[in-house]
Amino acid sequence: MKLVLAIVKDDDAFDIMDTLNIEGFSVTKLASTGGFLKVGNTTLICGVEDEKVDNVIEIIKQKGKSKSQIITQVPMPNATTDVIPTQVTVGGATIFVLDVDKFIKI
Ligand code: 2BA
């Protein structure tokens, strides 16, 4: 079994969760915050059989859209007072796949 940990945009989270549920996958949603932009994002946790990991990734890929955004505060320790708007592209999803030693439901 694998644990799919997917960091997605808040806007995409419910669509991804609905599709995963319809396809028979259980998923848990955690509210998270990106360390760079300091804005909210969503971390989805999904425990799946090894052979179904690619199905889960495909669903996230289809529903998670990447988005370009302009940030006006770049987190630099010794930044001057001048603010330079910077464009960053936040990906459709950042996905980690971890091995699961045990899966227990009581
Ligand atoms: P944030 O850390 O808020 O990053 C948002 C976007 O800012 C990133 O999009 C990337 O385009 C840019 N960015 C991040 N760190 C940067 C840096 N040091 N210099 C320049 N630009 C930077 P994504 O790469 O698509 O990441 C979206 C969110 O996924 C991240 O939000 C973070 O919450 C998570 N994430 C990405 N990579 C991760 C990793 N290796 N470990 C843990 N979380 C990760």
PDB file of C-alpha atoms and ligand atoms in Angstrom, residues 7-9 32-39 41 43 66-67 69 71 74-75 87-94 96, ligand 1:
ATOM      1  CA  ILE A   7      -0.489  19.548  -2.080  1.00  0.00           C
ATOM      2  CA  VAL A   8      -3.069  21.241  -4.291  1.00  0.00           C
ATOM      3  CA  LYS A   9      -4.626  24.656  -4.626  1.00  0.00           C
ATOM      4  CA  SER A  32      -2.009  23.766   4.890  1.00  0.00           C
ATOM      5  CA  THR A  33       0.078  26.821   4.089  1.00  0.00           C
ATOM      6  CA  GLY A  34       2.851  27.134   1.514  1.00  0.00           C
ATOM      7  CA  GLY A  35       6.159  28.132   3.029  1.00  0.00           C
ATOM      8  CA  PHE A  36       7.090  30.463   0.167  1.00  0.00           C
ATOM      9  CA  LEU A  37       3.898  32.371  -0.624  1.00  0.00           C
ATOM     10  CA  LYS A  38       2.477  32.012   2.918  1.00  0.00           C
ATOM     11  CA  VAL A  39      -0.977  31.453   1.487  1.00  0.00           C
ATOM     12  CA  ASN A  41      -3.253  25.459   0.138  1.00  0.00           C
ATOM     13  CA  THR A  43      -2.914  18.767   1.455  1.00  0.00           C
ATOM     14  CA  SER A  66      -1.403  25.318 -12.589  1.00  0.00           C
ATOM     15  CA  LYS A  67      -1.775  29.024 -12.076  1.00  0.00           C
ATOM     16  CA  GLN A  69       0.365  34.653  -9.915  1.00  0.00           C
ATOM     17  CA  ILE A  71       3.556  38.282  -5.736  1.00  0.00           C
ATOM     18  CA  VAL A  74       9.459  38.123  -1.969  1.00  0.00           C
ATOM     19  CA  PRO A  75      10.544  36.521   1.310  1.00  0.00           C
ATOM     20  CA  GLN A  87       5.587  36.167 -11.152  1.00  0.00           C
ATOM     21  CA  VAL A  88       5.500  32.624  -9.824  1.00  0.00           C
ATOM     22  CA  THR A  89       3.758  29.619 -11.318  1.00  0.00           C
ATOM     23  CA  VAL A  90       2.077  27.465  -8.699  1.00  0.00           C
ATOM     24  CA  GLY A  91       1.900  23.946 -10.061  1.00  0.00           C
ATOM     25  CA  GLY A  92      -1.239  21.901 -10.500  1.00  0.00           C
ATOM     26  CA  ALA A  93      -0.100  19.725  -7.607  1.00  0.00           C
ATOM     27  CA  THR A  94       2.981  18.643  -5.689  1.00  0.00           C
ATOM     28  CA  PHE A  96       4.650  12.604  -2.751  1.00  0.00           C
TER      29      PHE A  96
HETATM   30  P1  2BA B   1       4.696  27.616  -1.611  1.00  0.00           P
HETATM   31  O1  2BA B   1       5.857  27.205  -0.786  1.00  0.00           O
HETATM   32  O2  2BA B   1       3.889  28.779  -1.132  1.00  0.00           O
HETATM   33  O3  2BA B   1       5.238  27.907  -3.096  1.00  0.00           O
HETATM   34  C1  2BA B   1       4.396  28.454  -4.105  1.00  0.00           C
HETATM   35  C2  2BA B   1       5.151  28.584  -5.428  1.00  0.00           C
HETATM   36  O4  2BA B   1       6.217  29.527  -5.260  1.00  0.00           O
HETATM   37  C3  2BA B   1       5.815  27.286  -5.878  1.00  0.00           C
HETATM   38  O5  2BA B   1       4.885  26.506  -6.604  1.00  0.00           O
HETATM   39  C4  2BA B   1       6.971  27.791  -6.724  1.00  0.00           C
HETATM   40  O6  2BA B   1       6.537  28.156  -8.035  1.00  0.00           O
HETATM   41  C5  2BA B   1       7.352  29.085  -6.014  1.00  0.00           C
HETATM   42  N1  2BA B   1       8.465  28.862  -5.080  1.00  0.00           N
HETATM   43  C6  2BA B   1       8.474  28.089  -3.961  1.00  0.00           C
HETATM   44  N2  2BA B   1       9.645  28.169  -3.322  1.00  0.00           N
HETATM   45  C7  2BA B   1      10.404  29.009  -4.041  1.00  0.00           C
HETATM   46  C8  2BA B   1      11.744  29.529  -3.903  1.00  0.00           C
HETATM   47  N3  2BA B   1      12.527  29.158  -2.865  1.00  0.00           N
HETATM   48  N4  2BA B   1      12.197  30.394  -4.844  1.00  0.00           N
HETATM   49  C9  2BA B   1      11.419  30.761  -5.888  1.00  0.00           C
HETATM   50  N5  2BA B   1      10.154  30.337  -6.082  1.00  0.00           N
HETATM   51  C10 2BA B   1       9.654  29.469  -5.174  1.00  0.00           C
HETATM   52  P2  2BA B   1       4.945  24.913  -6.491  1.00  0.00           P
HETATM   53  O7  2BA B   1       6.343  24.428  -6.690  1.00  0.00           O
HETATM   54  O8  2BA B   1       3.908  24.391  -7.441  1.00  0.00           O
HETATM   55  O9  2BA B   1       4.551  24.543  -4.991  1.00  0.00           O
HETATM   56  C11 2BA B   1       3.222  24.727  -4.505  1.00  0.00           C
HETATM   57  C12 2BA B   1       3.178  24.404  -3.026  1.00  0.00           C
HETATM   58  O10 2BA B   1       3.510  23.006  -2.847  1.00  0.00           O
HETATM   59  C13 2BA B   1       4.189  25.146  -2.174  1.00  0.00           C
HETATM   60  O11 2BA B   1       3.678  26.420  -1.789  1.00  0.00           O
HETATM   61  C14 2BA B   1       4.375  24.213  -0.976  1.00  0.00           C
HETATM   62  O12 2BA B   1       3.290  24.369  -0.068  1.00  0.00           O
HETATM   63  C15 2BA B   1       4.259  22.844  -1.630  1.00  0.00           C
HETATM   64  N6  2BA B   1       5.566  22.254  -1.981  1.00  0.00           N
HETATM   65  C16 2BA B   1       6.211  22.356  -3.166  1.00  0.00           C
HETATM   66  N7  2BA B   1       7.352  21.659  -3.144  1.00  0.00           N
HETATM   67  C17 2BA B   1       7.442  21.108  -1.913  1.00  0.00           C
HETATM   68  C18 2BA B   1       8.415  20.284  -1.273  1.00  0.00           C
HETATM   69  N8  2BA B   1       9.545  19.875  -1.908  1.00  0.00           N
HETATM   70  N9  2BA B   1       8.200  19.910   0.005  1.00  0.00           N
HETATM   71  C19 2BA B   1       7.078  20.309   0.662  1.00  0.00           C
HETATM   72  N10 2BA B   1       6.119  21.080   0.106  1.00  0.00           N
HETATM   73  C20 2BA B   1       6.300  21.478  -1.160  1.00  0.00           C
END
